[in-house]
Amino acid sequence: DQQVKQNSPSLSVQEGRISILNCDYTNSMFDYFLWYKKYPAEGPTFLISISSIKDKNEDGRFTVFLNKSAKHLSLHIVPSQPGDSAVYFCAAREGRDSSYKLIFGSGTRLLVRP
Amino acid sequence: DTGVSQNPRHKITKRGQNVTFRCDPISEHNRLYWYRQTLGQGPEFLTYFQNEAQLEKSRLLSDRFSAERPKGSFSTLEIQRTEQGDSAMYLCASSLQGEQFFGPGTRLTVL
């Protein structure tokens, strides 16, 4: 039972264009969402997060959008750069869970072509 | 370097052997997590410590797995009688309350 789903295993985008990575979730108790980026042979690196009380959070080239009614979030990268090529994981946590453990999706591999 | 560190980075062992991994979290972080990641999947939660207390364990954590954080600083994860299905990347993360910061992981290969 996957509570966090990333249905696109891969995405290829031209440098300078927008990359849109999508994530769906099923657990309505999730109240905090995060995106991590992972390069080979490294651990995941935190990118950006959003609380369920917001619908948008922006940090430089990265923007995360949250649609609670659709249980959907997306990460926009504008403009995309070759260095953004990595695997991107969406993660979520339940507010009532005091451990704050994260539930991850299976990841989307982004390739930004020069 | 003040990030999360893990040792060893790679471990190859024969089935049936015991292995132990170490994680050194960011020094002021009281929360410490272990996750496991297999090919094509995202990290899966294994266990959680707040200071030295182990407060939650996933059902993924069989009785062959044990984790400790004796002084509320570094943590160890031991796997006894390793099986081929234990082959994975073992990730450690630490946090205060917000985002978790991950170490580079220990890649375990069980032959």
PDB file of C-alpha atoms in Angstrom:
ATOM      1  CA  ASP A   1       0.000   0.000   0.000  1.00  0.00           C
ATOM      2  CA  GLN A   2       1.975   2.976  -1.315  1.00  0.00           C
ATOM      3  CA  GLN A   3       0.907   6.124   0.476  1.00  0.00           C
ATOM      4  CA  VAL A   4       3.170   8.362  -1.623  1.00  0.00           C
ATOM      5  CA  LYS A   5       3.346   7.750  -5.361  1.00  0.00           C
ATOM      6  CA  GLN A   6       5.554   9.145  -8.057  1.00  0.00           C
ATOM      7  CA  ASN A   7       4.108   7.668 -11.212  1.00  0.00           C
ATOM      8  CA  SER A   8       6.743   8.936 -13.616  1.00  0.00           C
ATOM      9  CA  PRO A   9       9.991   7.007 -13.187  1.00  0.00           C
ATOM     10  CA  SER A  10      11.849   9.373 -15.502  1.00  0.00           C
ATOM     11  CA  LEU A  11      11.662  12.783 -17.112  1.00  0.00           C
ATOM     12  CA  SER A  12      13.846  14.382 -19.776  1.00  0.00           C
ATOM     13  CA  VAL A  13      13.913  18.164 -20.246  1.00  0.00           C
ATOM     14  CA  GLN A  14      15.917  20.609 -22.333  1.00  0.00           C
ATOM     15  CA  GLU A  15      18.219  22.976 -20.458  1.00  0.00           C
ATOM     16  CA  GLY A  16      16.500  26.289 -19.750  1.00  0.00           C
ATOM     17  CA  ARG A  17      13.011  24.807 -19.878  1.00  0.00           C
ATOM     18  CA  ILE A  18      10.714  24.020 -16.961  1.00  0.00           C
ATOM     19  CA  SER A  19      10.853  20.649 -15.207  1.00  0.00           C
ATOM     20  CA  ILE A  20       7.658  19.518 -13.493  1.00  0.00           C
ATOM     21  CA  LEU A  21       7.821  16.540 -11.165  1.00  0.00           C
ATOM     22  CA  ASN A  22       4.593  15.154  -9.770  1.00  0.00           C
ATOM     23  CA  CYS A  23       3.638  13.339  -6.599  1.00  0.00           C
ATOM     24  CA  ASP A  24       0.325  11.917  -5.361  1.00  0.00           C
ATOM     25  CA  TYR A  25      -0.557  10.773  -1.868  1.00  0.00           C
ATOM     26  CA  THR A  26      -3.406   8.857  -0.304  1.00  0.00           C
ATOM     27  CA  ASN A  27      -3.122   9.626   3.426  1.00  0.00           C
ATOM     28  CA  SER A  28      -5.210  12.675   4.342  1.00  0.00           C
ATOM     29  CA  MET A  29      -3.345  12.903   7.668  1.00  0.00           C
ATOM     30  CA  PHE A  30      -0.141  14.012   5.940  1.00  0.00           C
ATOM     31  CA  ASP A  31       0.506  17.635   6.876  1.00  0.00           C
ATOM     32  CA  TYR A  32       4.080  18.286   5.741  1.00  0.00           C
ATOM     33  CA  PHE A  33       5.689  17.472   2.426  1.00  0.00           C
ATOM     34  CA  LEU A  34       9.298  17.559   1.310  1.00  0.00           C
ATOM     35  CA  TRP A  35      11.312  17.116  -1.855  1.00  0.00           C
ATOM     36  CA  TYR A  36      14.759  15.560  -1.796  1.00  0.00           C
ATOM     37  CA  LYS A  37      17.325  15.291  -4.572  1.00  0.00           C
ATOM     38  CA  LYS A  38      19.684  12.350  -4.792  1.00  0.00           C
ATOM     39  CA  TYR A  39      22.870  11.962  -6.798  1.00  0.00           C
ATOM     40  CA  PRO A  40      24.439   8.505  -7.262  1.00  0.00           C
ATOM     41  CA  ALA A  41      26.494   7.292  -4.287  1.00  0.00           C
ATOM     42  CA  GLU A  42      25.204  10.112  -2.077  1.00  0.00           C
ATOM     43  CA  GLY A  43      22.404  10.397   0.439  1.00  0.00           C
ATOM     44  CA  PRO A  44      19.259  12.385  -0.334  1.00  0.00           C
ATOM     45  CA  THR A  45      19.664  16.161  -0.059  1.00  0.00           C
ATOM     46  CA  PHE A  46      16.787  18.304   1.189  1.00  0.00           C
ATOM     47  CA  LEU A  47      15.479  20.668  -1.453  1.00  0.00           C
ATOM     48  CA  ILE A  48      12.238  22.328  -0.404  1.00  0.00           C
ATOM     49  CA  SER A  49       9.211  21.681   1.792  1.00  0.00           C
ATOM     50  CA  ILE A  50       5.622  22.800   2.199  1.00  0.00           C
ATOM     51  CA  SER A  51       3.150  22.707   5.039  1.00  0.00           C
ATOM     52  CA  SER A  52      -0.408  21.624   4.364  1.00  0.00           C
ATOM     53  CA  ILE A  53      -1.669  25.070   5.369  1.00  0.00           C
ATOM     54  CA  LYS A  54      -0.012  26.521   2.284  1.00  0.00           C
ATOM     55  CA  ASP A  55      -0.509  25.870  -1.402  1.00  0.00           C
ATOM     56  CA  LYS A  56       2.797  27.201  -2.683  1.00  0.00           C
ATOM     57  CA  ASN A  57       6.357  27.600  -1.496  1.00  0.00           C
ATOM     58  CA  GLU A  58       9.157  29.088  -3.554  1.00  0.00           C
ATOM     59  CA  ASP A  59      12.914  29.009  -3.134  1.00  0.00           C
ATOM     60  CA  GLY A  60      14.938  30.384  -6.002  1.00  0.00           C
ATOM     61  CA  ARG A  61      14.437  28.205  -9.072  1.00  0.00           C
ATOM     62  CA  PHE A  62      12.368  25.694  -7.113  1.00  0.00           C
ATOM     63  CA  THR A  63       8.643  25.981  -6.396  1.00  0.00           C
ATOM     64  CA  VAL A  64       6.428  23.383  -4.775  1.00  0.00           C
ATOM     65  CA  PHE A  65       2.666  23.455  -5.281  1.00  0.00           C
ATOM     66  CA  LEU A  66       0.217  21.591  -3.061  1.00  0.00           C
ATOM     67  CA  ASN A  67      -3.363  20.723  -4.049  1.00  0.00           C
ATOM     68  CA  LYS A  68      -4.896  19.189  -0.939  1.00  0.00           C
ATOM     69  CA  SER A  69      -8.254  18.403  -2.475  1.00  0.00           C
ATOM     70  CA  ALA A  70      -6.538  16.388  -5.200  1.00  0.00           C
ATOM     71  CA  LYS A  71      -3.894  15.020  -2.799  1.00  0.00           C
ATOM     72  CA  HIS A  72      -1.295  16.116  -5.301  1.00  0.00           C
ATOM     73  CA  LEU A  73       1.914  18.088  -5.162  1.00  0.00           C
ATOM     74  CA  SER A  74       4.381  19.111  -7.790  1.00  0.00           C
ATOM     75  CA  LEU A  75       7.908  20.487  -7.933  1.00  0.00           C
ATOM     76  CA  HIS A  76       8.704  23.051 -10.611  1.00  0.00           C
ATOM     77  CA  ILE A  77      12.292  23.818 -11.559  1.00  0.00           C
ATOM     78  CA  VAL A  78      12.754  26.922 -13.704  1.00  0.00           C
ATOM     79  CA  PRO A  79      15.037  27.222 -15.553  1.00  0.00           C
ATOM     80  CA  SER A  80      16.336  23.674 -15.553  1.00  0.00           C
ATOM     81  CA  GLN A  81      20.108  23.203 -15.545  1.00  0.00           C
ATOM     82  CA  PRO A  82      22.214  20.126 -16.373  1.00  0.00           C
ATOM     83  CA  GLY A  83      23.337  20.011 -12.719  1.00  0.00           C
ATOM     84  CA  ASP A  84      19.707  19.365 -11.747  1.00  0.00           C
ATOM     85  CA  SER A  85      19.982  15.891 -13.291  1.00  0.00           C
ATOM     86  CA  ALA A  86      19.341  13.552 -10.362  1.00  0.00           C
ATOM     87  CA  VAL A  87      16.651  11.393  -8.787  1.00  0.00           C
ATOM     88  CA  TYR A  88      13.968  13.426  -7.017  1.00  0.00           C
ATOM     89  CA  PHE A  89      11.998  11.964  -4.124  1.00  0.00           C
ATOM     90  CA  CYS A  90       8.753  13.265  -2.738  1.00  0.00           C
ATOM     91  CA  ALA A  91       8.223  12.584   0.986  1.00  0.00           C
ATOM     92  CA  ALA A  92       5.443  13.187   3.491  1.00  0.00           C
ATOM     93  CA  ARG A  93       4.814  12.937   7.202  1.00  0.00           C
ATOM     94  CA  GLU A  94       1.767  12.741   9.458  1.00  0.00           C
ATOM     95  CA  GLY A  95       1.137  15.543  11.903  1.00  0.00           C
ATOM     96  CA  ARG A  96      -0.116  13.180  14.593  1.00  0.00           C
ATOM     97  CA  ASP A  97       3.007  11.018  14.297  1.00  0.00           C
ATOM     98  CA  SER A  98       5.411  12.400  16.870  1.00  0.00           C
ATOM     99  CA  SER A  99       8.335  10.569  15.311  1.00  0.00           C
ATOM    100  CA  TYR A 100       8.128  12.764  12.189  1.00  0.00           C
ATOM    101  CA  LYS A 101       9.246   9.797  10.134  1.00  0.00           C
ATOM    102  CA  LEU A 102       9.072  10.319   6.391  1.00  0.00           C
ATOM    103  CA  ILE A 103       7.168   8.247   3.850  1.00  0.00           C
ATOM    104  CA  PHE A 104       8.889   8.418   0.473  1.00  0.00           C
ATOM    105  CA  GLY A 105       7.767   7.924  -3.092  1.00  0.00           C
ATOM    106  CA  SER A 106       9.783   5.755  -5.445  1.00  0.00           C
ATOM    107  CA  GLY A 107      11.479   8.701  -7.131  1.00  0.00           C
ATOM    108  CA  THR A 108      11.634  10.334 -10.550  1.00  0.00           C
ATOM    109  CA  ARG A 109      14.909  10.431 -12.465  1.00  0.00           C
ATOM    110  CA  LEU A 110      15.328  13.853 -14.091  1.00  0.00           C
ATOM    111  CA  LEU A 111      17.676  14.309 -17.010  1.00  0.00           C
ATOM    112  CA  VAL A 112      18.338  17.863 -18.147  1.00  0.00           C
ATOM    113  CA  ARG A 113      19.827  17.847 -21.647  1.00  0.00           C
ATOM    114  CA  PRO A 114      22.339  20.597 -22.521  1.00  0.00           C
TER     115      PRO A 114
ATOM    116  CA  ASP B   1      32.335  18.881   7.786  1.00  0.00           C
ATOM    117  CA  THR B   2      29.311  19.182  10.085  1.00  0.00           C
ATOM    118  CA  GLY B   3      26.943  16.939   8.131  1.00  0.00           C
ATOM    119  CA  VAL B   4      25.759  13.425   8.891  1.00  0.00           C
ATOM    120  CA  SER B   5      28.497  10.834   8.429  1.00  0.00           C
ATOM    121  CA  GLN B   6      28.194   7.069   8.045  1.00  0.00           C
ATOM    122  CA  ASN B   7      30.771   4.314   8.176  1.00  0.00           C
ATOM    123  CA  PRO B   8      31.615   2.186   6.395  1.00  0.00           C
ATOM    124  CA  ARG B   9      30.454   3.458   3.017  1.00  0.00           C
ATOM    125  CA  HIS B  10      30.480  -0.049   1.562  1.00  0.00           C
ATOM    126  CA  LYS B  11      30.286  -3.463   3.156  1.00  0.00           C
ATOM    127  CA  ILE B  12      30.454  -6.824   1.428  1.00  0.00           C
ATOM    128  CA  THR B  13      29.742  -9.824   3.593  1.00  0.00           C
ATOM    129  CA  LYS B  14      28.857 -13.472   3.297  1.00  0.00           C
ATOM    130  CA  ARG B  15      25.431 -14.747   4.180  1.00  0.00           C
ATOM    131  CA  GLY B  16      25.175 -15.591   7.858  1.00  0.00           C
ATOM    132  CA  GLN B  17      27.749 -13.060   9.030  1.00  0.00           C
ATOM    133  CA  ASN B  18      26.989 -10.152  11.362  1.00  0.00           C
ATOM    134  CA  VAL B  19      27.556  -6.562  10.297  1.00  0.00           C
ATOM    135  CA  THR B  20      27.477  -3.252  12.163  1.00  0.00           C
ATOM    136  CA  PHE B  21      27.094   0.230  10.724  1.00  0.00           C
ATOM    137  CA  ARG B  22      27.749   3.540  12.430  1.00  0.00           C
ATOM    138  CA  CYS B  23      26.053   6.913  12.035  1.00  0.00           C
ATOM    139  CA  ASP B  24      27.267  10.227  13.428  1.00  0.00           C
ATOM    140  CA  PRO B  25      24.457  12.792  13.242  1.00  0.00           C
ATOM    141  CA  ILE B  26      24.678  16.567  13.175  1.00  0.00           C
ATOM    142  CA  SER B  27      25.767  17.382  16.718  1.00  0.00           C
ATOM    143  CA  GLU B  28      22.803  19.390  17.977  1.00  0.00           C
ATOM    144  CA  HIS B  29      20.159  17.111  16.427  1.00  0.00           C
ATOM    145  CA  ASN B  30      18.218  15.077  18.975  1.00  0.00           C
ATOM    146  CA  ARG B  31      16.294  12.992  16.432  1.00  0.00           C
ATOM    147  CA  LEU B  32      17.993  10.182  14.538  1.00  0.00           C
ATOM    148  CA  TYR B  33      16.488   7.885  11.915  1.00  0.00           C
ATOM    149  CA  TRP B  34      17.550   4.788  10.024  1.00  0.00           C
ATOM    150  CA  TYR B  35      16.096   4.063   6.586  1.00  0.00           C
ATOM    151  CA  ARG B  36      16.728   1.353   4.027  1.00  0.00           C
ATOM    152  CA  GLN B  37      16.668   1.899   0.279  1.00  0.00           C
ATOM    153  CA  THR B  38      16.589  -0.785  -2.378  1.00  0.00           C
ATOM    154  CA  LEU B  39      17.013  -0.339  -6.118  1.00  0.00           C
ATOM    155  CA  GLY B  40      14.223   1.621  -7.753  1.00  0.00           C
ATOM    156  CA  GLN B  41      12.538   2.469  -4.462  1.00  0.00           C
ATOM    157  CA  GLY B  42      12.537   5.387  -2.096  1.00  0.00           C
ATOM    158  CA  PRO B  43      13.961   5.126   1.418  1.00  0.00           C
ATOM    159  CA  GLU B  44      11.848   3.089   3.847  1.00  0.00           C
ATOM    160  CA  PHE B  45      11.729   3.917   7.545  1.00  0.00           C
ATOM    161  CA  LEU B  46      13.368   1.404   9.897  1.00  0.00           C
ATOM    162  CA  THR B  47      13.679   3.026  13.309  1.00  0.00           C
ATOM    163  CA  TYR B  48      13.737   6.337  15.188  1.00  0.00           C
ATOM    164  CA  PHE B  49      15.588   7.655  18.235  1.00  0.00           C
ATOM    165  CA  GLN B  50      14.923  10.741  20.261  1.00  0.00           C
ATOM    166  CA  ASN B  51      18.139  11.348  22.166  1.00  0.00           C
ATOM    167  CA  GLU B  52      19.112   7.869  23.451  1.00  0.00           C
ATOM    168  CA  ALA B  53      15.588   6.426  23.476  1.00  0.00           C
ATOM    169  CA  GLN B  54      14.475   4.200  20.602  1.00  0.00           C
ATOM    170  CA  LEU B  55      10.853   5.274  20.278  1.00  0.00           C
ATOM    171  CA  GLU B  56       9.666   3.537  17.135  1.00  0.00           C
ATOM    172  CA  LYS B  57      10.570   0.494  15.047  1.00  0.00           C
ATOM    173  CA  SER B  58       9.130  -0.468  11.704  1.00  0.00           C
ATOM    174  CA  ARG B  59       7.758  -3.953  11.139  1.00  0.00           C
ATOM    175  CA  LEU B  60      10.490  -4.122   8.474  1.00  0.00           C
ATOM    176  CA  LEU B  61      12.959  -4.373  11.334  1.00  0.00           C
ATOM    177  CA  SER B  62      13.109  -8.104  12.025  1.00  0.00           C
ATOM    178  CA  ASP B  63      14.583  -9.498  15.235  1.00  0.00           C
ATOM    179  CA  ARG B  64      17.923  -9.890  13.417  1.00  0.00           C
ATOM    180  CA  PHE B  65      18.214  -6.097  13.387  1.00  0.00           C
ATOM    181  CA  SER B  66      19.145  -4.037  16.432  1.00  0.00           C
ATOM    182  CA  ALA B  67      19.936  -0.361  16.758  1.00  0.00           C
ATOM    183  CA  GLU B  68      21.393   1.663  19.591  1.00  0.00           C
ATOM    184  CA  ARG B  69      22.170   5.246  20.383  1.00  0.00           C
ATOM    185  CA  PRO B  70      23.863   4.839  23.744  1.00  0.00           C
ATOM    186  CA  LYS B  71      24.701   8.423  24.654  1.00  0.00           C
ATOM    187  CA  GLY B  72      22.260  10.226  22.440  1.00  0.00           C
ATOM    188  CA  SER B  73      24.978  11.024  19.936  1.00  0.00           C
ATOM    189  CA  PHE B  74      26.176   8.416  17.407  1.00  0.00           C
ATOM    190  CA  SER B  75      24.079   5.364  16.563  1.00  0.00           C
ATOM    191  CA  THR B  76      24.846   1.826  15.428  1.00  0.00           C
ATOM    192  CA  LEU B  77      22.726  -0.556  13.379  1.00  0.00           C
ATOM    193  CA  GLU B  78      23.615  -4.245  13.639  1.00  0.00           C
ATOM    194  CA  ILE B  79      22.307  -6.994  11.403  1.00  0.00           C
ATOM    195  CA  GLN B  80      22.839 -10.523  12.651  1.00  0.00           C
ATOM    196  CA  ARG B  81      22.912 -13.614  10.431  1.00  0.00           C
ATOM    197  CA  THR B  82      22.714 -11.541   7.252  1.00  0.00           C
ATOM    198  CA  GLU B  83      20.584 -12.763   4.353  1.00  0.00           C
ATOM    199  CA  GLN B  84      20.813 -11.867   0.667  1.00  0.00           C
ATOM    200  CA  GLY B  85      17.575  -9.906   1.026  1.00  0.00           C
ATOM    201  CA  ASP B  86      19.370  -7.543   3.418  1.00  0.00           C
ATOM    202  CA  SER B  87      21.405  -6.162   0.511  1.00  0.00           C
ATOM    203  CA  ALA B  88      20.456  -2.494   0.305  1.00  0.00           C
ATOM    204  CA  MET B  89      21.603   1.047   1.031  1.00  0.00           C
ATOM    205  CA  TYR B  90      21.228   1.869   4.723  1.00  0.00           C
ATOM    206  CA  LEU B  91      20.681   5.568   5.292  1.00  0.00           C
ATOM    207  CA  CYS B  92      20.905   7.537   8.510  1.00  0.00           C
ATOM    208  CA  ALA B  93      19.257  10.929   8.979  1.00  0.00           C
ATOM    209  CA  SER B  94      19.081  13.440  11.792  1.00  0.00           C
ATOM    210  CA  SER B  95      16.901  16.430  12.540  1.00  0.00           C
ATOM    211  CA  LEU B  96      15.601  18.818  15.169  1.00  0.00           C
ATOM    212  CA  GLN B  97      11.970  19.031  14.098  1.00  0.00           C
ATOM    213  CA  GLY B  98      11.886  20.024  10.458  1.00  0.00           C
ATOM    214  CA  GLU B  99      13.657  18.551   7.505  1.00  0.00           C
ATOM    215  CA  GLN B 100      15.828  15.514   7.949  1.00  0.00           C
ATOM    216  CA  PHE B 101      19.444  15.627   6.847  1.00  0.00           C
ATOM    217  CA  PHE B 102      20.779  12.406   5.400  1.00  0.00           C
ATOM    218  CA  GLY B 103      24.199  10.836   5.472  1.00  0.00           C
ATOM    219  CA  PRO B 104      25.806   9.280   2.383  1.00  0.00           C
ATOM    220  CA  GLY B 105      24.631   5.806   3.342  1.00  0.00           C
ATOM    221  CA  THR B 106      26.247   2.407   3.781  1.00  0.00           C
ATOM    222  CA  ARG B 107      25.811   0.068   0.849  1.00  0.00           C
ATOM    223  CA  LEU B 108      25.542  -3.540   2.049  1.00  0.00           C
ATOM    224  CA  THR B 109      26.054  -6.456  -0.305  1.00  0.00           C
ATOM    225  CA  VAL B 110      25.362  -9.925   1.062  1.00  0.00           C
ATOM    226  CA  LEU B 111      26.863 -12.701  -1.059  1.00  0.00           C
TER     227      LEU B 111
END
